[in-house]
Coordinates of C-alpha atoms in Angstrom, one line a residue:
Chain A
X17 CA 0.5 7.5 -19.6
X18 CA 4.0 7.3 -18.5
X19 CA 5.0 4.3 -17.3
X20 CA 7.1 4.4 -14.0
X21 CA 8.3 0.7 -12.1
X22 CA 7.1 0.8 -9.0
X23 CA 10.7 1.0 -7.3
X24 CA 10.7 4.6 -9.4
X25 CA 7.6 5.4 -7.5
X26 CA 9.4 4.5 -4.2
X27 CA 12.6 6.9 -4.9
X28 CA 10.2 9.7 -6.2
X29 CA 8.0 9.6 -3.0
X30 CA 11.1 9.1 -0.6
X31 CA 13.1 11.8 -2.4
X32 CA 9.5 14.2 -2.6
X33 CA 8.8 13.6 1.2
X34 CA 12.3 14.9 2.0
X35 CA 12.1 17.8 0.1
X36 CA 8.7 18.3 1.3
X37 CA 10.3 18.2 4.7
X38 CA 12.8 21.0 3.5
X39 CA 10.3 23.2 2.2
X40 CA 8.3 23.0 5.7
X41 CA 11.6 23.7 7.6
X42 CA 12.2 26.6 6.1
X43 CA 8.8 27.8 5.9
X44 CA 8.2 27.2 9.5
X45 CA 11.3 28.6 10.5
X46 CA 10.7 31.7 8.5
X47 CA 7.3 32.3 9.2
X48 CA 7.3 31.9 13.2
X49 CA 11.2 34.0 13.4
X50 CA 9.0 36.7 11.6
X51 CA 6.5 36.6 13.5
X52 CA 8.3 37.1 16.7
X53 CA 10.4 39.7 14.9
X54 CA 7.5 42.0 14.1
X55 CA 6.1 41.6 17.7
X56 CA 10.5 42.3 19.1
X57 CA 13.0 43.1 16.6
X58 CA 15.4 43.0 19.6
X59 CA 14.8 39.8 20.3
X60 CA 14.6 38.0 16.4
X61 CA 17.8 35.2 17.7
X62 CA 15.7 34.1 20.3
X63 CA 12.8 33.6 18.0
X64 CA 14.9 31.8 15.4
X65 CA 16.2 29.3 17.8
X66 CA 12.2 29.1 19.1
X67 CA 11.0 28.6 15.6
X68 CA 13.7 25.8 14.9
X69 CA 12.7 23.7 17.8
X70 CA 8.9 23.9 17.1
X71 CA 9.5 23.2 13.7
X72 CA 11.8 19.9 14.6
X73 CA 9.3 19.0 16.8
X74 CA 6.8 19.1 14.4
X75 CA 8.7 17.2 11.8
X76 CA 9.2 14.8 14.2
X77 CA 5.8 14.3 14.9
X78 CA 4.4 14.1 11.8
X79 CA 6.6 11.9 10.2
X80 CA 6.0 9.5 13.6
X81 CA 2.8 10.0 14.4
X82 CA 1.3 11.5 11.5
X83 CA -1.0 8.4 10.6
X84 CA -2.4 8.6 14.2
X85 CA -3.4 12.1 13.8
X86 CA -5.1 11.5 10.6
X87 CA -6.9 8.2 11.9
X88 CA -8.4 10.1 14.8
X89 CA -8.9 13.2 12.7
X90 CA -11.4 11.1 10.7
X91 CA -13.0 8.9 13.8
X92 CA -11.3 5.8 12.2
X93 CA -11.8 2.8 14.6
X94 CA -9.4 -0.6 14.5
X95 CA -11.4 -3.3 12.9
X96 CA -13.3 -5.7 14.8
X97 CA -11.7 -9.2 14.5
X98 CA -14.3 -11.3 14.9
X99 CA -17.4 -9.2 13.4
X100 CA -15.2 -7.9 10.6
X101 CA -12.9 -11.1 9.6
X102 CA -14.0 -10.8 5.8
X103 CA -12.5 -7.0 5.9
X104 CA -9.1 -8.2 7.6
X105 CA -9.0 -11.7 5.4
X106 CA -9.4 -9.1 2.0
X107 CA -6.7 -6.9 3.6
X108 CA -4.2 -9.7 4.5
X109 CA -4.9 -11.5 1.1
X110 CA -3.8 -7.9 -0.8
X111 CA -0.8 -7.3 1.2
X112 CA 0.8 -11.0 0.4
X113 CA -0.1 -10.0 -3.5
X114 CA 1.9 -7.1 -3.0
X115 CA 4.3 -8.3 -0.9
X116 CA 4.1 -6.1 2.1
X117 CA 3.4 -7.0 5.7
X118 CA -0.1 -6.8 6.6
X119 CA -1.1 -3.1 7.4
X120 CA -4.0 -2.5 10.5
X121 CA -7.0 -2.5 9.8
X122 CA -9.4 0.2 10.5
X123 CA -13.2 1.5 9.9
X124 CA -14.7 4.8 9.6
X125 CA -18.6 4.8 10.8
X126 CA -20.2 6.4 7.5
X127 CA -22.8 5.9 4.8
X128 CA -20.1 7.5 2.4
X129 CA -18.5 5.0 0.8
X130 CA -14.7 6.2 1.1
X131 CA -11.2 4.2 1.8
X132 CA -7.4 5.6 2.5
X133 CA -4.5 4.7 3.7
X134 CA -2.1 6.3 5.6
X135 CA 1.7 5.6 7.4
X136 CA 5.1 6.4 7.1
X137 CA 6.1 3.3 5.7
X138 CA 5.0 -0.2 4.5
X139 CA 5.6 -1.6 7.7
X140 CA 3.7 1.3 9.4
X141 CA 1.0 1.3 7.1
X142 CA -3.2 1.6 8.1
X143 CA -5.8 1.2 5.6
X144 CA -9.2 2.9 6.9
X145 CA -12.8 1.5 5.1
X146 CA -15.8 3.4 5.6
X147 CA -19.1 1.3 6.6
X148 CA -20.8 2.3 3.3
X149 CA -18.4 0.6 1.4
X150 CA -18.1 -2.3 3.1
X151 CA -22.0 -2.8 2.9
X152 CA -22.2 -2.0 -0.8
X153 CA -19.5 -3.8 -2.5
X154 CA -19.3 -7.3 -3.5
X155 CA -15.8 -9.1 -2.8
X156 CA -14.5 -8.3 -6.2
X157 CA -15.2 -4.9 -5.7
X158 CA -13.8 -4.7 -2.4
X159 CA -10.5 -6.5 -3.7
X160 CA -10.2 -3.8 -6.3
X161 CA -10.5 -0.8 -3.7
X162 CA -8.2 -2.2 -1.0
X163 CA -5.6 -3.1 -4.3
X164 CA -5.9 0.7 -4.8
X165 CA -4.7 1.3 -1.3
X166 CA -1.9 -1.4 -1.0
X167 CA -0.4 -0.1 -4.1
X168 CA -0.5 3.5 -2.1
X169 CA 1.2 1.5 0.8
X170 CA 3.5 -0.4 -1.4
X171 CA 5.2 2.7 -3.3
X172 CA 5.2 4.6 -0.9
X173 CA 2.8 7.0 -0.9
X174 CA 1.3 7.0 2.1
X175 CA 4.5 8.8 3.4
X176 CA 4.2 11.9 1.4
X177 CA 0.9 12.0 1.4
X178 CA 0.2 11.2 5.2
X179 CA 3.3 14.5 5.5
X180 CA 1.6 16.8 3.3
X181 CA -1.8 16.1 5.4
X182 CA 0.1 16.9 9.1
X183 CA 3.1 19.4 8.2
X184 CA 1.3 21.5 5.2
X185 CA -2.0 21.5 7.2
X186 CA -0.6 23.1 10.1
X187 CA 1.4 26.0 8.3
X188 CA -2.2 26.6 6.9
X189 CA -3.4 27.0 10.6
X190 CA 0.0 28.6 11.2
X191 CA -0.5 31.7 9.0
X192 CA -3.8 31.4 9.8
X193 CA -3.2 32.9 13.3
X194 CA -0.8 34.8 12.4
X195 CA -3.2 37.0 10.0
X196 CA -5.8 37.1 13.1
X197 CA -3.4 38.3 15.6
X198 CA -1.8 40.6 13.4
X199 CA -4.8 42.3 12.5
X200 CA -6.0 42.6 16.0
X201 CA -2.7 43.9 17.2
X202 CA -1.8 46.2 14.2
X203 CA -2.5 49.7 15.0
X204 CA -1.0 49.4 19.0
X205 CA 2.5 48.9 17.5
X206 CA 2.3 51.1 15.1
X207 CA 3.3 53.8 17.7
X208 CA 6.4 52.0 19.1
X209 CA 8.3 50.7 15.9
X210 CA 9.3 52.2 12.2
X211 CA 12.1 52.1 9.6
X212 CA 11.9 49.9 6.8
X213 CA 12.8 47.2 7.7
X214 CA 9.6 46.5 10.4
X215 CA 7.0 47.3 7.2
X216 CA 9.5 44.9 5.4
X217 CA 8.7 41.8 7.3
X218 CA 5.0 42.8 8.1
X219 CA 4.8 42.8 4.5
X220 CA 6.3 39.4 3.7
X221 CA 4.7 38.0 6.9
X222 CA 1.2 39.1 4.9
X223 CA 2.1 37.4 2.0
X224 CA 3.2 33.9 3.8
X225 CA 0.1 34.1 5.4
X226 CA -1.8 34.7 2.3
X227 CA 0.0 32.1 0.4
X228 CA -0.1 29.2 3.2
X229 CA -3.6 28.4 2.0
X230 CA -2.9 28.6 -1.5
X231 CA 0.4 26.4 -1.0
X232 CA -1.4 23.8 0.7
X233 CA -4.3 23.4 -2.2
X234 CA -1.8 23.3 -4.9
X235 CA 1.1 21.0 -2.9
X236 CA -2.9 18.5 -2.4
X237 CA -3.7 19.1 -6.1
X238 CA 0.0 18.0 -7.4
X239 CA 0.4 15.0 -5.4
X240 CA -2.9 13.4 -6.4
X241 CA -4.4 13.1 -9.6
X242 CA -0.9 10.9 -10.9
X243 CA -0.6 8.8 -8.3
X244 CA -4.3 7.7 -8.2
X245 CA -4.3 6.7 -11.8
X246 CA -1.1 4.3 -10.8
X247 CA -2.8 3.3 -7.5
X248 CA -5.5 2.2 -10.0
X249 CA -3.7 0.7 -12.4
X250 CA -1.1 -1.2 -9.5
X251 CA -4.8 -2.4 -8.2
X252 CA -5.8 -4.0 -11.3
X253 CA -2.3 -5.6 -11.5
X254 CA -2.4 -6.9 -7.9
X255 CA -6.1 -8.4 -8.6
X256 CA -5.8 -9.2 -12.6
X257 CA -9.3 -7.8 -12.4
X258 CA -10.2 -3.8 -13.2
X259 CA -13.6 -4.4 -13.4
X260 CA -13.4 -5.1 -10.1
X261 CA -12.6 -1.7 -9.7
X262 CA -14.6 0.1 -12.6
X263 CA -17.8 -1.6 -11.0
X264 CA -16.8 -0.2 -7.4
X265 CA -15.9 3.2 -8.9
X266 CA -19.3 2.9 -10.6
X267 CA -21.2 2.6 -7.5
X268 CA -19.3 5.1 -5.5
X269 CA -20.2 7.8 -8.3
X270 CA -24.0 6.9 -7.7
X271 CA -23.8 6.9 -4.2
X272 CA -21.3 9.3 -2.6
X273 CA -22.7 12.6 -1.5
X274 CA -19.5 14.3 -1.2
X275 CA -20.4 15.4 2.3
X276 CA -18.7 13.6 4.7
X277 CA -17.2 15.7 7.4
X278 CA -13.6 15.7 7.0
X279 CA -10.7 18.5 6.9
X280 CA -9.8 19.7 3.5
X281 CA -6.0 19.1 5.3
X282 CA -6.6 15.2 4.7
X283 CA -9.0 14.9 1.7
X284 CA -6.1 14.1 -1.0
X285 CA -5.6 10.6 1.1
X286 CA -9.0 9.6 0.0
X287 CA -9.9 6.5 -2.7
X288 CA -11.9 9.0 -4.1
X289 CA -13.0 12.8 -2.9
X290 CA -14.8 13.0 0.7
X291 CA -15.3 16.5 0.3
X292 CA -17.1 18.4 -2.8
X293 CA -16.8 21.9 -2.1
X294 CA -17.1 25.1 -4.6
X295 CA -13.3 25.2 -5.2
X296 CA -12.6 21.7 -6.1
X297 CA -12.8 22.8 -10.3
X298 CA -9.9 25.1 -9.7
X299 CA -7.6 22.8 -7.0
X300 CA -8.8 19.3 -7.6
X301 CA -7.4 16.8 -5.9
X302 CA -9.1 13.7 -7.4
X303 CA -9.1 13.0 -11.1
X304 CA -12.7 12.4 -12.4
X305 CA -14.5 9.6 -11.6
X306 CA -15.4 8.8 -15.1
X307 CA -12.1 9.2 -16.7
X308 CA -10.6 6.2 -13.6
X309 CA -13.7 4.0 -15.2
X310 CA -12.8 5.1 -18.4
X311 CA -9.2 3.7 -18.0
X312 CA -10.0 0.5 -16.2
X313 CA -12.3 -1.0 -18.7
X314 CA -9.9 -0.2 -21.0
X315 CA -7.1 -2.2 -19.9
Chain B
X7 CA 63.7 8.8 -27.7
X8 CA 60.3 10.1 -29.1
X9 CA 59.8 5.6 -30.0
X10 CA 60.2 5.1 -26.3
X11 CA 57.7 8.1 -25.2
X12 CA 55.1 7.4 -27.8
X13 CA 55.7 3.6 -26.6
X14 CA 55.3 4.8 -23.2
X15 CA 52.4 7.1 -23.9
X16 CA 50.8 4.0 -25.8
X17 CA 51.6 1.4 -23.1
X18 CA 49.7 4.2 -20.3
X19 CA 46.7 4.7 -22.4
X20 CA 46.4 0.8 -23.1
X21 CA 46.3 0.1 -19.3
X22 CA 44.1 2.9 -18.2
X23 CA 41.4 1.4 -20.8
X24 CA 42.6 -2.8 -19.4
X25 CA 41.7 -0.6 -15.5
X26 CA 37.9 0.9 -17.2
X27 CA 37.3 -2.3 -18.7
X28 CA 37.7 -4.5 -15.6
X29 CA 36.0 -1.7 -13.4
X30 CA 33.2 -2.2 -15.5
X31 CA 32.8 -5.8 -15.9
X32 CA 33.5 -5.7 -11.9
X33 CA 30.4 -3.4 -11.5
X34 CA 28.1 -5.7 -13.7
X35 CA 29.4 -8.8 -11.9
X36 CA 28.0 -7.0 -8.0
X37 CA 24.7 -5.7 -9.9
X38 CA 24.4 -8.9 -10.7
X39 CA 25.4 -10.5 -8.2
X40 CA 23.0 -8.6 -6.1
X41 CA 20.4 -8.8 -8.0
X42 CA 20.3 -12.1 -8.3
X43 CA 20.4 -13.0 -4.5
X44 CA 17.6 -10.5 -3.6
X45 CA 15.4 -11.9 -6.5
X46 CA 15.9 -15.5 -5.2
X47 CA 15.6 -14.4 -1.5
X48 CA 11.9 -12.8 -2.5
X49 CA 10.9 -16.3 -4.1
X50 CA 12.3 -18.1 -1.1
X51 CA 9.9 -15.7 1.2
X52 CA 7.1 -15.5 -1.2
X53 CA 7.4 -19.8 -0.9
X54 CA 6.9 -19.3 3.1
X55 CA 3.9 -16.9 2.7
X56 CA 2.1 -19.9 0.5
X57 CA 3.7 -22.4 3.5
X58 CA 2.1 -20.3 6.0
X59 CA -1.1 -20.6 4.6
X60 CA -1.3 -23.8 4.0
X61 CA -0.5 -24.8 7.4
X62 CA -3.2 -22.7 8.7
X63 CA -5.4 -24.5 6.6
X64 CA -4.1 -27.4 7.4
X65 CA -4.3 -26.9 11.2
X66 CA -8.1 -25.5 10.8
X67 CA -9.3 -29.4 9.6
X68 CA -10.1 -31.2 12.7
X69 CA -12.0 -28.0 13.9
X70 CA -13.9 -28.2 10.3
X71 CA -14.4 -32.4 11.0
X72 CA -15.3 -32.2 14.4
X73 CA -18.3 -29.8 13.5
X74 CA -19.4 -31.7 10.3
X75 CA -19.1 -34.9 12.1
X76 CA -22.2 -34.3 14.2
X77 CA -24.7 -33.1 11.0
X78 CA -23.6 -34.8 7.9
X79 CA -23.4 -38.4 9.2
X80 CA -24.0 -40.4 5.7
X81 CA -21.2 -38.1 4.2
X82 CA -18.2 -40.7 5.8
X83 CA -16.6 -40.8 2.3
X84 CA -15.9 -36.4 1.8
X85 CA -15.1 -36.7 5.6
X86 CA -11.7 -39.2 5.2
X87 CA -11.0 -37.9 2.1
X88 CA -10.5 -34.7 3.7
X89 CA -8.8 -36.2 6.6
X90 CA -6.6 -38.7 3.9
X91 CA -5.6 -35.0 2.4
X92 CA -4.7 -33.4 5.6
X93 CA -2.5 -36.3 6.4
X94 CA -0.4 -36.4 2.9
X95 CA -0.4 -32.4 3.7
X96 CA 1.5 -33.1 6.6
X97 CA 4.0 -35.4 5.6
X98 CA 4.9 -33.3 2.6
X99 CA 8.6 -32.2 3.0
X100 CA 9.5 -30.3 -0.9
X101 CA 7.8 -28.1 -2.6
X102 CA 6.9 -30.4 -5.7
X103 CA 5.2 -32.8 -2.6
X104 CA 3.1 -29.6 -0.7
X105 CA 2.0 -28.4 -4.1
X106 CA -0.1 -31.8 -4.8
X107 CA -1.1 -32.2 -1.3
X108 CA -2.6 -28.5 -1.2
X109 CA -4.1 -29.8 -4.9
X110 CA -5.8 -32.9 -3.1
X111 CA -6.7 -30.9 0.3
X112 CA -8.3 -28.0 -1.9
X113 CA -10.5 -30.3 -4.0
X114 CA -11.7 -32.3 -1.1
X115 CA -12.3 -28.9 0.9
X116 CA -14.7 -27.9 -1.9
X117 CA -16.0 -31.4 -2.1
X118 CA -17.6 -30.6 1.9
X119 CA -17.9 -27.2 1.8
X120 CA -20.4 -28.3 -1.6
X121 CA -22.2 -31.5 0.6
X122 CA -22.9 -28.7 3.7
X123 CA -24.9 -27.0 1.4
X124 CA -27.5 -30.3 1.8
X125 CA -27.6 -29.6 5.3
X126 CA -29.6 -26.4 6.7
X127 CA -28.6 -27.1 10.2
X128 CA -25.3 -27.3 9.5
X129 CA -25.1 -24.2 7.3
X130 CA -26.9 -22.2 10.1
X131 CA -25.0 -22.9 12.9
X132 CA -22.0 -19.8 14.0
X133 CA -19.2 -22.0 14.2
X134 CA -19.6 -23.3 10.9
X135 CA -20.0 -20.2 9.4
X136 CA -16.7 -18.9 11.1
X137 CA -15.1 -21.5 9.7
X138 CA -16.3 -20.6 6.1
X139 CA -15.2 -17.6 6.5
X140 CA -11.7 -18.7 7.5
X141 CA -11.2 -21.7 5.0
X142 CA -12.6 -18.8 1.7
X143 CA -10.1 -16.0 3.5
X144 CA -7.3 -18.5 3.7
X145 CA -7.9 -19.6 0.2
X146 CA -7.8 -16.5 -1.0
X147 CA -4.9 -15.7 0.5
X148 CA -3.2 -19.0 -1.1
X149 CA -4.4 -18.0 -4.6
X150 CA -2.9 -14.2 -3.6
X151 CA 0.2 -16.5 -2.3
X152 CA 0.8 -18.1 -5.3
X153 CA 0.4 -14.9 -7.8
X154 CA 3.1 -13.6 -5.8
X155 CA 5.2 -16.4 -6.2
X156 CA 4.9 -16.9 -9.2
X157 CA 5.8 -13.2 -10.3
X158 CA 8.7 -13.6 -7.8
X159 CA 10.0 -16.6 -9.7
X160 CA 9.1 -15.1 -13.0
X161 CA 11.3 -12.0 -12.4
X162 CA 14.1 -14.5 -10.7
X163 CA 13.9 -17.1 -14.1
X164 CA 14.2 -14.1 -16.7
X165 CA 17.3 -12.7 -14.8
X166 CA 19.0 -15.9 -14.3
X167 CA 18.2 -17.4 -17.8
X168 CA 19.3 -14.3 -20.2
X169 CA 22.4 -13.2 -20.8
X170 CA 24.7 -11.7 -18.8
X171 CA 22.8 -13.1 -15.6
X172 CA 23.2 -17.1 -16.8
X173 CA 26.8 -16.5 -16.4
X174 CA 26.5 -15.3 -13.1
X175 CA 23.7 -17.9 -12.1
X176 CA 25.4 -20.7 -13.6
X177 CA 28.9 -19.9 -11.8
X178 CA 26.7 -19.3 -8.5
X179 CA 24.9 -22.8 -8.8
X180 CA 21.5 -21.0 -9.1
X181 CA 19.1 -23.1 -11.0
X182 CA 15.9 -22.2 -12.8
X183 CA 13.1 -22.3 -9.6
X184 CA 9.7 -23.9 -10.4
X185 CA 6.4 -21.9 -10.8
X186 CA 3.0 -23.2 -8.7
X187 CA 0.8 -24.2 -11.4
X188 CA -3.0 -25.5 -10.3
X189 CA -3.6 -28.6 -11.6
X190 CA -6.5 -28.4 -14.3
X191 CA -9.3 -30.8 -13.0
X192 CA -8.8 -28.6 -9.9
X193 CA -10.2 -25.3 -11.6
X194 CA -13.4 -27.1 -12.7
X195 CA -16.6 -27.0 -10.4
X196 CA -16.5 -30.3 -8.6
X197 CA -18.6 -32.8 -9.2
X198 CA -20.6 -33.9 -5.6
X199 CA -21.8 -38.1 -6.2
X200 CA -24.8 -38.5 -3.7
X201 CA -24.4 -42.2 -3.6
X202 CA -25.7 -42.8 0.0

């Protein structure tokens, strides 16, 4: 495997969250001007300057608040200081190996044994534990999970991947209304408008809309399956112990379901795949359990 | 005439490679120069995380004496050598001073920590089992601390001891910065004498 330093990883992620951010402007901007366009040609300025301020908004948002969306998407919790000190002591302990401030701690209230982390940068950062695998893993274990996440933190990560949860899963929801109401409202307007230029933008409006979904499953698939081998391999850096991970790994494979009810928009921020749905051998967003083992105990 | 222009010519293309050749030892001299400030800044502030947890550890003693005090009363001996250990922690000013201190405080730490397993009552009651859990978290943290030190000063001691960074260290007074090593009767289990 290619072997990046870990300030590469922190130019690539910075430069692929702005051009991320790019992409969505555009998109946005062209997708909600066309909309209004097919519903009034006369009035396609006014939907452009619309469709810009939604889309800024937006941006803004999700860059901001983005972690906060995906912590209450998931029914994450802040850890409890007291009753979960062990949690928050691993946490802290991880954070000075990696040299980052502390990130908050939160836990999700599931037998699934799951972990992510999410912010827009280190000093934003939350890292989110599922009850399961607190309950099942031993501290090594643990250690080796939360390493996984603080390398996420540390490189930077969390700030793509926390924007390709918020800004790609909306233009998914996006073009997802825009097909509904389109095919609802088709046949009124027929009567009213014509000339090519009307069937031209109907036609590319269908095929944003039909792409949105795909776009968002591929953007998932790219980001992952990389970065989780270096989050593994940062981990077993930060706690000169991959077995510690391998062992976890081993357990979660045993255990884990694959049904724990989360949106397909955040799934890619998982330590390992929350979701197993029919799909998943065409846009994967994980890389096999077995090959992660695999590569641990062979360090 | 041509002499003089060739001369000319020669002179030019001499000082345009004199104006390269300085920009370029220039530009190593403020990567370097950079470099070597932030590396030595990271060990300074990976020293203050280790200092931070040691002074939590060290304020969290008396709390752990005054509940052992009331349970392990034939154990006088552990108790003031934990107390002796807190006290040298204290006074310690450098580095070199803190890292035997946190040696002695560690060892005599484990020494009690080993002893309270003898005593049932002791082990069962909440407060001492917070304070488990805060003396393994914070020693954790230390050994965590100390990784990332060391890396820090690893990184900082290959840049300022091969060439061209000794040049810049030496001329900027930066010396060679000392790692945190763990003494080695400290990694063995420790050994618990039940004279009384």
């Amino acid at each position: 495997m290619e072997r990046l330093s870990f300030y590469d990883q922190i130019s690539r992620n910075r430069r692929d969250s702005i051009v991320l951010i790019l992409v969505v402007l555009v998109f946005m901007v062209a997708l909600i001007s066309i909309i209004g366009t097919v519903y009034s040609p006369e009035s396609s300025f006014f939907f452009l300057t619309i469709a810009l301020v939604i889309t800024l908004i937006h941006i803004f948002v999700s860059y901001n608040y983005g972690d906060r969306i995906v912590l209450s998407s998931v029914n994450a919790r802040l850890a409890d200081e007291r009753k979960e000190t062990y949690l928050i002591n691993t946490v802290e302990g991880l954070a000075i190996a990696a040299g980052v401030p502390a990130p908050k701690v939160y836990v999700i209230d599931s037998p699934e044994m799951n972990a992510f982390a999410t912010g827009k940068d280190p000093q934003h950062a939350s890292i989110a534990i599922t009850t399961g695998l607190l309950q099942r893993l031993n501290r090594k274990e643990l250690e080796g999970v939360i390493g996984h996440e603080m390398s996420h933190v540390r490189n930077y990560d969390i700030r793509f991947a926390t924007l390709v949860a918020v800004l790609v899963g909306l233009v998914a929801i996006l073009s997802n209304l825009f097909v509904r109401s389109f095919w609802f409202g088709g046949g009124r307007r027929d009567e009213r408008r014509g000339g090519g230029i009307w069937i031209l933008l109907v036609v590319v409006g269908i095929l944003l809309a039909v792409l949105a979904p795909i776009f968002t499953r591929l953007v998932q698939a790219m980001i992952s399956r990389r970065r989780e081998y270096l989050a593994d391999a940062s981990s077993a850096e930060l706690t000169r112990y991959p077995e510690g991970l391998a062992s976890a790994l081993e357990k979660i494979k045993n255990v884990n379901t694959g049904k724990m009810p989360v949106s397909e928009a955040v799934s890619h921020l998982f330590f390992v795949d929350p979701t197993k749905s029919a799909l998943d051998s065409l846009f994967t967003t994980h890389p096999p359990i077995d090959k992660r083992i695999e590569i641990l105990r062979s360090m | 005439m041509i002499l003089q222009i060739t001369l000319g010519a020669g002179m030019f293309g001499l000082s345009c490679i004199l104006v390269v050749i300085l920009l370029v030892v220039l530009a190593f001299a403020v990567y370097y120069y950079n470099r070597i400030v932030v590396l030595s800044n990271q060990v300074d502030n990976a020293w203050s995380q280790i200092d931070v947890q040691l002074k939590k550890r060290t304020d969290l003693v008396p709390n752990l004496v005054e509940t052992v005090k009331g349970y392990m009363k034939h154990e006088k001996g552990a108790i003031k050598m934990v107390t002796d250990a807190r006290a040298k922690m204290m006074g310690a000013g450098t580095v070199d001073e803190k890292m035997k201190a946190h040696g002695e405080l560690t060892k005599a730490l484990k020494t009690i920590l080993a002893l309270a397993e003898n005593y049932p009552q002791l082990r069962a009651s909440e407060n001492f089992r917070l304070l488990q859990e805060q003396l393994d978290g914070i020693e954790s943290k230390i050994a965590y601390a100390r990784q990332f030190y060391n890396d820090s000063v690893l990184r900082y001691n290959n840049i300022t001891s091969t060439i061209p960074g000794v040049w810049f260290a030496g001329f900027m007074g930066k010396a060679h910065k000392p790692y945190f090593e763990i003494e080695e009767k400290e990694r063995k289990p420790v050994k618990v004498k039940f004279d009384e």
